GROMACS .gro file of N, CA and C in nm:
model
  417
    1MET      N    1  -0.473   0.628   1.937
    1MET     CA    2  -0.387   0.619   1.820
    1MET      C    3  -0.372   0.470   1.784
    2SER      N    4  -0.405   0.434   1.662
    2SER     CA    5  -0.392   0.296   1.615
    2SER      C    6  -0.251   0.272   1.564
    3GLU      N    7  -0.204   0.148   1.579
    3GLU     CA    8  -0.068   0.115   1.535
    3GLU      C    9  -0.060  -0.030   1.491
    4GLN      N   10   0.018  -0.052   1.385
    4GLN     CA   11   0.058  -0.187   1.344
    4GLN      C   12   0.205  -0.202   1.377
    5LEU      N   13   0.241  -0.316   1.431
    5LEU     CA   14   0.381  -0.349   1.454
    5LEU      C   15   0.403  -0.484   1.388
    6ASN      N   16   0.477  -0.483   1.278
    6ASN     CA   17   0.494  -0.604   1.198
    6ASN      C   18   0.641  -0.643   1.195
    7PRO      N   19   0.672  -0.768   1.231
    7PRO     CA   20   0.811  -0.812   1.224
    7PRO      C   21   0.855  -0.822   1.078
    8TYR      N   22   0.981  -0.791   1.052
    8TYR     CA   23   1.035  -0.809   0.917
    8TYR      C   24   1.024  -0.957   0.882
    9PHE      N   25   1.010  -0.988   0.754
    9PHE     CA   26   0.994  -1.127   0.715
    9PHE      C   27   1.066  -1.152   0.584
   10GLY      N   28   1.079  -1.278   0.552
   10GLY     CA   29   1.134  -1.317   0.423
   10GLY      C   30   1.285  -1.330   0.423
   11ARG      N   31   1.331  -1.372   0.310
   11ARG     CA   32   1.474  -1.396   0.288
   11ARG      C   33   1.559  -1.273   0.316
   12TYR      N   34   1.506  -1.155   0.286
   12TYR     CA   35   1.582  -1.031   0.300
   12TYR      C   36   1.531  -0.944   0.415
   13ALA      N   37   1.453  -1.001   0.507
   13ALA     CA   38   1.398  -0.926   0.621
   13ALA      C   39   1.335  -0.795   0.576
   14ARG      N   40   1.222  -0.806   0.508
   14ARG     CA   41   1.155  -0.690   0.448
   14ARG      C   42   1.036  -0.645   0.532
   15PRO      N   43   1.006  -0.514   0.531
   15PRO     CA   44   0.890  -0.463   0.605
   15PRO      C   45   0.761  -0.479   0.524
   16PHE      N   46   0.650  -0.493   0.594
   16PHE     CA   47   0.522  -0.499   0.526
   16PHE      C   48   0.417  -0.424   0.607
   17LEU      N   49   0.306  -0.396   0.541
   17LEU     CA   50   0.194  -0.325   0.602
   17LEU      C   51   0.065  -0.395   0.562
   18ARG      N   52  -0.022  -0.420   0.658
   18ARG     CA   53  -0.156  -0.469   0.628
   18ARG      C   54  -0.241  -0.347   0.595
   19THR      N   55  -0.289  -0.340   0.472
   19THR     CA   56  -0.357  -0.222   0.422
   19THR      C   57  -0.496  -0.262   0.374
   20THR      N   58  -0.597  -0.184   0.409
   20THR     CA   59  -0.734  -0.217   0.374
   20THR      C   60  -0.786  -0.122   0.266
   21PHE      N   61  -0.852  -0.181   0.167
   21PHE     CA   62  -0.911  -0.107   0.057
   21PHE      C   63  -1.058  -0.144   0.046
   22SER      N   64  -1.136  -0.053  -0.008
   22SER     CA   65  -1.278  -0.077  -0.032
   22SER      C   66  -1.298  -0.105  -0.181
   23GLU      N   67  -1.368  -0.214  -0.211
   23GLU     CA   68  -1.401  -0.245  -0.350
   23GLU      C   69  -1.516  -0.155  -0.396
   24ARG      N   70  -1.542  -0.158  -0.526
   24ARG     CA   71  -1.651  -0.078  -0.582
   24ARG      C   72  -1.785  -0.110  -0.518
   25ASN      N   73  -1.805  -0.235  -0.477
   25ASN     CA   74  -1.933  -0.275  -0.418
   25ASN      C   75  -1.939  -0.247  -0.268
   26GLY      N   76  -1.834  -0.188  -0.211
   26GLY     CA   77  -1.834  -0.151  -0.070
   26GLY      C   78  -1.770  -0.251   0.023
   27THR      N   79  -1.744  -0.374  -0.023
   27THR     CA   80  -1.676  -0.470   0.064
   27THR      C   81  -1.530  -0.427   0.080
   28THR      N   82  -1.470  -0.467   0.190
   28THR     CA   83  -1.331  -0.429   0.214
   28THR      C   84  -1.240  -0.550   0.202
   29GLN      N   85  -1.116  -0.523   0.166
   29GLN     CA   86  -1.014  -0.627   0.152
   29GLN      C   87  -0.887  -0.580   0.223
   30GLU      N   88  -0.839  -0.662   0.315
   30GLU     CA   89  -0.711  -0.631   0.380
   30GLU      C   90  -0.602  -0.707   0.306
   31LEU      N   91  -0.502  -0.634   0.258
   31LEU     CA   92  -0.394  -0.691   0.179
   31LEU      C   93  -0.261  -0.672   0.249
   32MET      N   94  -0.172  -0.767   0.227
   32MET     CA   95  -0.036  -0.759   0.281
   32MET      C   96   0.052  -0.700   0.171
   33LEU      N   97   0.104  -0.579   0.195
   33LEU     CA   98   0.183  -0.508   0.096
   33LEU      C   99   0.323  -0.479   0.150
   34LEU      N  100   0.421  -0.500   0.066
   34LEU     CA  101   0.558  -0.465   0.100
   34LEU      C  102   0.566  -0.314   0.123
   35ALA      N  103   0.629  -0.270   0.230
   35ALA     CA  104   0.649  -0.127   0.254
   35ALA      C  105   0.779  -0.085   0.188
   36ASP      N  106   0.770   0.003   0.089
   36ASP     CA  107   0.886   0.046   0.012
   36ASP      C  108   0.895   0.198   0.018
   37THR      N  109   0.977   0.249   0.110
   37THR     CA  110   0.989   0.393   0.127
   37THR      C  111   1.058   0.459   0.008
   38GLY      N  112   1.120   0.381  -0.080
   38GLY     CA  113   1.184   0.436  -0.198
   38GLY      C  114   1.093   0.446  -0.319
   39SER      N  115   0.970   0.399  -0.306
   39SER     CA  116   0.877   0.402  -0.419
   39SER      C  117   0.800   0.534  -0.421
   40PRO      N  118   0.800   0.603  -0.537
   40PRO     CA  119   0.723   0.726  -0.547
   40PRO      C  120   0.575   0.703  -0.576
   41TYR      N  121   0.534   0.576  -0.586
   41TYR     CA  122   0.395   0.542  -0.617
   41TYR      C  123   0.323   0.503  -0.488
   42PRO      N  124   0.204   0.556  -0.463
   42PRO     CA  125   0.133   0.524  -0.340
   42PRO      C  126   0.112   0.374  -0.319
   43VAL      N  127   0.066   0.305  -0.425
   43VAL     CA  128   0.043   0.161  -0.413
   43VAL      C  129   0.056   0.098  -0.552
   44ILE      N  130   0.124  -0.016  -0.556
   44ILE     CA  131   0.132  -0.097  -0.679
   44ILE      C  132   0.078  -0.235  -0.642
   45LEU      N  133  -0.023  -0.279  -0.714
   45LEU     CA  134  -0.091  -0.405  -0.684
   45LEU      C  135  -0.070  -0.506  -0.795
   46SER      N  136  -0.084  -0.633  -0.760
   46SER     CA  137  -0.086  -0.737  -0.862
   46SER      C  138  -0.207  -0.711  -0.951
   47PRO      N  139  -0.204  -0.755  -1.077
   47PRO     CA  140  -0.318  -0.730  -1.166
   47PRO      C  141  -0.451  -0.782  -1.110
   48PHE      N  142  -0.450  -0.897  -1.045
   48PHE     CA  143  -0.574  -0.951  -0.988
   48PHE      C  144  -0.638  -0.852  -0.891
   49TRP      N  145  -0.560  -0.799  -0.796
   49TRP     CA  146  -0.614  -0.708  -0.696
   49TRP      C  147  -0.643  -0.571  -0.755
   50PHE      N  148  -0.562  -0.525  -0.847
   50PHE     CA  149  -0.589  -0.396  -0.912
   50PHE      C  150  -0.725  -0.401  -0.980
   51ASP      N  151  -0.751  -0.507  -1.055
   51ASP     CA  152  -0.879  -0.520  -1.126
   51ASP      C  153  -0.997  -0.519  -1.029
   52ARG      N  154  -0.981  -0.576  -0.912
   52ARG     CA  155  -1.090  -0.580  -0.814
   52ARG      C  156  -1.109  -0.447  -0.741
   53LEU      N  157  -0.999  -0.373  -0.723
   53LEU     CA  158  -1.005  -0.255  -0.636
   53LEU      C  159  -1.012  -0.121  -0.709
   54VAL      N  160  -0.976  -0.118  -0.836
   54VAL     CA  161  -0.974   0.011  -0.906
   54VAL      C  162  -1.117   0.062  -0.925
   55HIS      N  163  -1.138   0.188  -0.891
   55HIS     CA  164  -1.270   0.251  -0.906
   55HIS      C  165  -1.280   0.322  -1.040
   56THR      N  166  -1.174   0.389  -1.080
   56THR     CA  167  -1.169   0.460  -1.207
   56THR      C  168  -1.029   0.448  -1.263
   57GLU      N  169  -1.017   0.406  -1.388
   57GLU     CA  170  -0.885   0.396  -1.450
   57GLU      C  171  -0.837   0.534  -1.493
   58THR      N  172  -0.705   0.553  -1.489
   58THR     CA  173  -0.643   0.679  -1.530
   58THR      C  174  -0.530   0.648  -1.628
   59ARG      N  175  -0.454   0.748  -1.662
   59ARG     CA  176  -0.347   0.734  -1.762
   59ARG      C  177  -0.234   0.643  -1.710
   60ASP      N  178  -0.192   0.548  -1.793
   60ASP     CA  179  -0.083   0.458  -1.760
   60ASP      C  180   0.050   0.534  -1.758
   61VAL      N  181   0.149   0.473  -1.691
   61VAL     CA  182   0.280   0.535  -1.675
   61VAL      C  183   0.386   0.435  -1.719
   62ASP      N  184   0.485   0.481  -1.797
   62ASP     CA  185   0.598   0.395  -1.833
   62ASP      C  186   0.711   0.417  -1.734
   63THR      N  187   0.763   0.307  -1.677
   63THR     CA  188   0.867   0.314  -1.574
   63THR      C  189   0.975   0.210  -1.604
   64ASN      N  190   1.075   0.205  -1.517
   64ASN     CA  191   1.178   0.102  -1.531
   64ASN      C  192   1.122  -0.038  -1.500
   65PHE      N  193   1.003  -0.047  -1.440
   65PHE     CA  194   0.935  -0.175  -1.420
   65PHE      C  195   0.858  -0.216  -1.546
   66GLY      N  196   0.848  -0.126  -1.642
   66GLY     CA  197   0.761  -0.144  -1.757
   66GLY      C  198   0.639  -0.056  -1.738
   67ARG      N  199   0.536  -0.083  -1.814
   67ARG     CA  200   0.413  -0.004  -1.806
   67ARG      C  201   0.339  -0.035  -1.677
   68LEU      N  202   0.300   0.073  -1.607
   68LEU     CA  203   0.215   0.060  -1.489
   68LEU      C  204   0.075   0.106  -1.527
   69TYR      N  205  -0.023   0.017  -1.512
   69TYR     CA  206  -0.162   0.054  -1.533
   69TYR      C  207  -0.205   0.134  -1.411
   70SER      N  208  -0.291   0.232  -1.432
   70SER     CA  209  -0.317   0.329  -1.327
   70SER      C  210  -0.466   0.350  -1.305
   71GLY      N  211  -0.502   0.378  -1.181
   71GLY     CA  212  -0.640   0.410  -1.147
   71GLY      C  213  -0.652   0.453  -1.002
   72TRP      N  214  -0.770   0.496  -0.965
   72TRP     CA  215  -0.797   0.536  -0.827
   72TRP      C  216  -0.849   0.418  -0.747
   73VAL      N  217  -0.790   0.396  -0.631
   73VAL     CA  218  -0.836   0.295  -0.536
   73VAL      C  219  -0.878   0.365  -0.408
   74HIS      N  220  -0.969   0.303  -0.334
   74HIS     CA  221  -1.019   0.365  -0.211
   74HIS      C  222  -0.949   0.301  -0.091
   75LEU      N  223  -0.857   0.375  -0.032
   75LEU     CA  224  -0.790   0.334   0.091
   75LEU      C  225  -0.890   0.352   0.203
   76TYR      N  226  -0.917   0.244   0.278
   76TYR     CA  227  -1.018   0.250   0.382
   76TYR      C  228  -0.964   0.189   0.511
   77MET      N  229  -0.905   0.274   0.593
   77MET     CA  230  -0.848   0.230   0.721
   77MET      C  231  -0.895   0.328   0.829
   78PRO      N  232  -1.025   0.322   0.867
   78PRO     CA  233  -1.081   0.421   0.959
   78PRO      C  234  -1.012   0.423   1.095
   79ASP      N  235  -0.957   0.310   1.139
   79ASP     CA  236  -0.886   0.309   1.268
   79ASP      C  237  -0.765   0.401   1.265
   80TYR      N  238  -0.716   0.430   1.145
   80TYR     CA  239  -0.599   0.517   1.129
   80TYR      C  240  -0.640   0.655   1.078
   81GLY      N  241  -0.769   0.682   1.071
   81GLY     CA  242  -0.819   0.809   1.022
   81GLY      C  243  -0.805   0.823   0.872
   82LEU      N  244  -0.801   0.710   0.799
   82LEU     CA  245  -0.780   0.713   0.654
   82LEU      C  246  -0.899   0.655   0.580
   83SER      N  247  -0.960   0.737   0.498
   83SER     CA  248  -1.064   0.695   0.406
   83SER      C  249  -1.059   0.792   0.289
   84GLU      N  250  -0.981   0.756   0.188
   84GLU     CA  251  -0.962   0.848   0.076
   84GLU      C  252  -0.920   0.774  -0.049
   85LEU      N  253  -0.937   0.841  -0.162
   85LEU     CA  254  -0.891   0.785  -0.288
   85LEU      C  255  -0.740   0.803  -0.297
   86ALA      N  256  -0.673   0.699  -0.344
   86ALA     CA  257  -0.528   0.701  -0.364
   86ALA      C  258  -0.500   0.652  -0.504
   87LYS      N  259  -0.395   0.702  -0.564
   87LYS     CA  260  -0.356   0.656  -0.697
   87LYS      C  261  -0.297   0.517  -0.683
   88GLY      N  262  -0.353   0.423  -0.756
   88GLY     CA  263  -0.304   0.286  -0.755
   88GLY      C  264  -0.248   0.248  -0.891
   89TYR      N  265  -0.155   0.158  -0.891
   89TYR     CA  266  -0.090   0.113  -1.014
   89TYR      C  267  -0.085  -0.039  -1.014
   90SER      N  268  -0.062  -0.096  -1.131
   90SER     CA  269  -0.052  -0.240  -1.143
   90SER      C  270   0.049  -0.277  -1.251
   91ASN      N  271   0.120  -0.388  -1.225
   91ASN     CA  272   0.218  -0.437  -1.319
   91ASN      C  273   0.240  -0.586  -1.292
   92GLN      N  274   0.233  -0.668  -1.394
   92GLN     CA  275   0.249  -0.812  -1.379
   92GLN      C  276   0.386  -0.847  -1.321
   93HIS      N  277   0.492  -0.782  -1.370
   93HIS     CA  278   0.628  -0.812  -1.324
   93HIS      C  279   0.643  -0.786  -1.174
   94VAL      N  280   0.592  -0.672  -1.127
   94VAL     CA  281   0.601  -0.639  -0.985
   94VAL      C  282   0.525  -0.743  -0.904
   95GLY      N  283   0.404  -0.777  -0.947
   95GLY     CA  284   0.324  -0.877  -0.876
   95GLY      C  285   0.394  -1.011  -0.867
   96GLU      N  286   0.454  -1.055  -0.977
   96GLU     CA  287   0.522  -1.185  -0.978
   96GLU      C  288   0.646  -1.185  -0.890
   97SER      N  289   0.725  -1.077  -0.894
   97SER     CA  290   0.847  -1.075  -0.814
   97SER      C  291   0.816  -1.070  -0.665
   98LEU      N  292   0.709  -1.000  -0.626
   98LEU     CA  293   0.670  -1.000  -0.485
   98LEU      C  294   0.618  -1.136  -0.441
   99ALA      N  295   0.541  -1.201  -0.527
   99ALA     CA  296   0.488  -1.334  -0.494
   99ALA      C  297   0.601  -1.436  -0.478
  100GLU      N  298   0.711  -1.419  -0.552
  100GLU     CA  299   0.826  -1.508  -0.535
  100GLU      C  300   0.886  -1.492  -0.395
  101GLU      N  301   0.887  -1.370  -0.346
  101GLU     CA  302   0.939  -1.342  -0.211
  101GLU      C  303   0.850  -1.406  -0.105
  102ASN      N  304   0.718  -1.385  -0.121
  102ASN     CA  305   0.621  -1.440  -0.027
  102ASN      C  306   0.485  -1.440  -0.097
  103PRO      N  307   0.418  -1.553  -0.107
  103PRO     CA  308   0.290  -1.558  -0.179
  103PRO      C  309   0.180  -1.471  -0.117
  104ASP      N  310   0.198  -1.430   0.008
  104ASP     CA  311   0.099  -1.343   0.071
  104ASP      C  312   0.113  -1.197   0.028
  105LEU      N  313   0.228  -1.160  -0.029
  105LEU     CA  314   0.248  -1.023  -0.076
  105LEU      C  315   0.177  -1.005  -0.209
  106VAL      N  316   0.088  -0.907  -0.216
  106VAL     CA  317   0.013  -0.885  -0.340
  106VAL      C  318   0.039  -0.747  -0.398
  107GLY      N  319   0.138  -0.678  -0.346
  107GLY     CA  320   0.173  -0.547  -0.397
  107GLY      C  321   0.267  -0.477  -0.302
  108LEU      N  322   0.285  -0.349  -0.329
  108LEU     CA  323   0.369  -0.270  -0.240
  108LEU      C  324   0.305  -0.135  -0.214
  109VAL      N  325   0.337  -0.081  -0.100
  109VAL     CA  326   0.290   0.052  -0.061
  109VAL      C  327   0.413   0.141  -0.057
  110GLY      N  328   0.402   0.256  -0.124
  110GLY     CA  329   0.515   0.347  -0.135
  110GLY      C  330   0.504   0.467  -0.042
  111LEU      N  331   0.604   0.553  -0.054
  111LEU     CA  332   0.616   0.667   0.035
  111LEU      C  333   0.493   0.759   0.040
  112PRO      N  334   0.427   0.792  -0.073
  112PRO     CA  335   0.311   0.882  -0.062
  112PRO      C  336   0.202   0.828   0.031
  113LEU      N  337   0.179   0.698   0.030
  113LEU     CA  338   0.077   0.642   0.118
  113LEU      C  339   0.129   0.631   0.260
  114LEU      N  340   0.253   0.592   0.279
  114LEU     CA  341   0.310   0.581   0.414
  114LEU      C  342   0.308   0.715   0.486
  115ARG      N  343   0.324   0.823   0.411
  115ARG     CA  344   0.327   0.956   0.472
  115ARG      C  345   0.190   1.003   0.520
  116LEU      N  346   0.084   0.926   0.492
  116LEU     CA  347  -0.048   0.960   0.546
  116LEU      C  348  -0.056   0.931   0.696
  117GLY      N  349   0.040   0.856   0.746
  117GLY     CA  350   0.049   0.828   0.889
  117GLY      C  351   0.194   0.848   0.932
  118GLU      N  352   0.231   0.784   1.040
  118GLU     CA  353   0.370   0.782   1.084
  118GLU      C  354   0.421   0.640   1.066
  119TYR      N  355   0.545   0.627   1.024
  119TYR     CA  356   0.601   0.494   1.002
  119TYR      C  357   0.747   0.493   1.044
  120GLY      N  358   0.799   0.375   1.064
  120GLY     CA  359   0.941   0.362   1.100
  120GLY      C  360   0.973   0.218   1.128
  121GLY      N  361   1.093   0.197   1.173
  121GLY     CA  362   1.136   0.061   1.202
  121GLY      C  363   1.255   0.061   1.295
  122ASN      N  364   1.284  -0.057   1.345
  122ASN     CA  365   1.404  -0.078   1.426
  122ASN      C  366   1.469  -0.206   1.375
  123ALA      N  367   1.549  -0.270   1.455
  123ALA     CA  368   1.623  -0.389   1.409
  123ALA      C  369   1.532  -0.508   1.379
  124THR      N  370   1.413  -0.512   1.436
  124THR     CA  371   1.328  -0.631   1.420
  124THR      C  372   1.190  -0.605   1.362
  125ASP      N  373   1.139  -0.482   1.372
  125ASP     CA  374   1.000  -0.456   1.337
  125ASP      C  375   0.983  -0.328   1.255
  126PHE      N  376   0.875  -0.326   1.177
  126PHE     CA  377   0.830  -0.207   1.105
  126PHE      C  378   0.697  -0.167   1.165
  127TRP      N  379   0.678  -0.037   1.188
  127TRP     CA  380   0.552   0.009   1.246
  127TRP      C  381   0.488   0.116   1.160
  128PHE      N  382   0.356   0.124   1.170
  128PHE     CA  383   0.277   0.228   1.105
  128PHE      C  384   0.168   0.266   1.204
  129ARG      N  385   0.147   0.394   1.220
  129ARG     CA  386   0.041   0.438   1.311
  129ARG      C  387  -0.023   0.565   1.259
  130SER      N  388  -0.141   0.592   1.311
  130SER     CA  389  -0.211   0.713   1.272
  130SER      C  390  -0.134   0.834   1.321
  131SER      N  391  -0.143   0.940   1.246
  131SER     CA  392  -0.078   1.065   1.287
  131SER      C  393  -0.154   1.125   1.403
  132PRO      N  394  -0.082   1.182   1.500
  132PRO     CA  395  -0.155   1.248   1.608
  132PRO      C  396  -0.227   1.371   1.556
  133PRO      N  397  -0.335   1.410   1.620
  133PRO     CA  398  -0.407   1.528   1.574
  133PRO      C  399  -0.315   1.651   1.579
  134THR      N  400  -0.335   1.737   1.483
  134THR     CA  401  -0.258   1.861   1.480
  134THR      C  402  -0.312   1.955   1.587
  135PRO      N  403  -0.223   2.003   1.675
  135PRO     CA  404  -0.272   2.095   1.780
  135PRO      C  405  -0.319   2.227   1.716
  136THR      N  406  -0.424   2.278   1.772
  136THR     CA  407  -0.473   2.407   1.724
  136THR      C  408  -0.432   2.513   1.824
  137SER      N  409  -0.397   2.627   1.771
  137SER     CA  410  -0.358   2.735   1.862
  137SER      C  411  -0.479   2.821   1.893
  138THR      N  412  -0.480   2.877   2.011
  138THR     CA  413  -0.587   2.968   2.049
  138THR      C  414  -0.530   3.107   2.058
  139PRO      N  415  -0.605   3.206   2.017
  139PRO     CA  416  -0.554   3.344   2.021
  139PRO      C  417  -0.538   3.397   2.162
   0.00000   0.00000   0.00000
């Protein structure tokens, strides 16, 4: 079982996740994303990273953040048993506000993506790990 254990960081002690995506040309990029369990969007990226990682654009969404540009991105984290298309979004305002917190943050990962594994935290750290295999019953 693979696991990340990341200490909270920043002015407000925020959780983050190192998340890997595959670009259209097959190269991979590991990005530092704020973990936001309150976000209903799998991933929101800065425009720079969204443009590099989006495989197919989809319908945009209007939110309280403003317009979110939308498309499919390829989540590629084989150590965690994850290699699948995920809905990705982009917004300049979100990208800028995260960069103000920490220039290494290039987006956020929301609850739909976090639920692909197990996640949690304690007083000092946030963790993410692959889900254990589902036991099969025998007749």
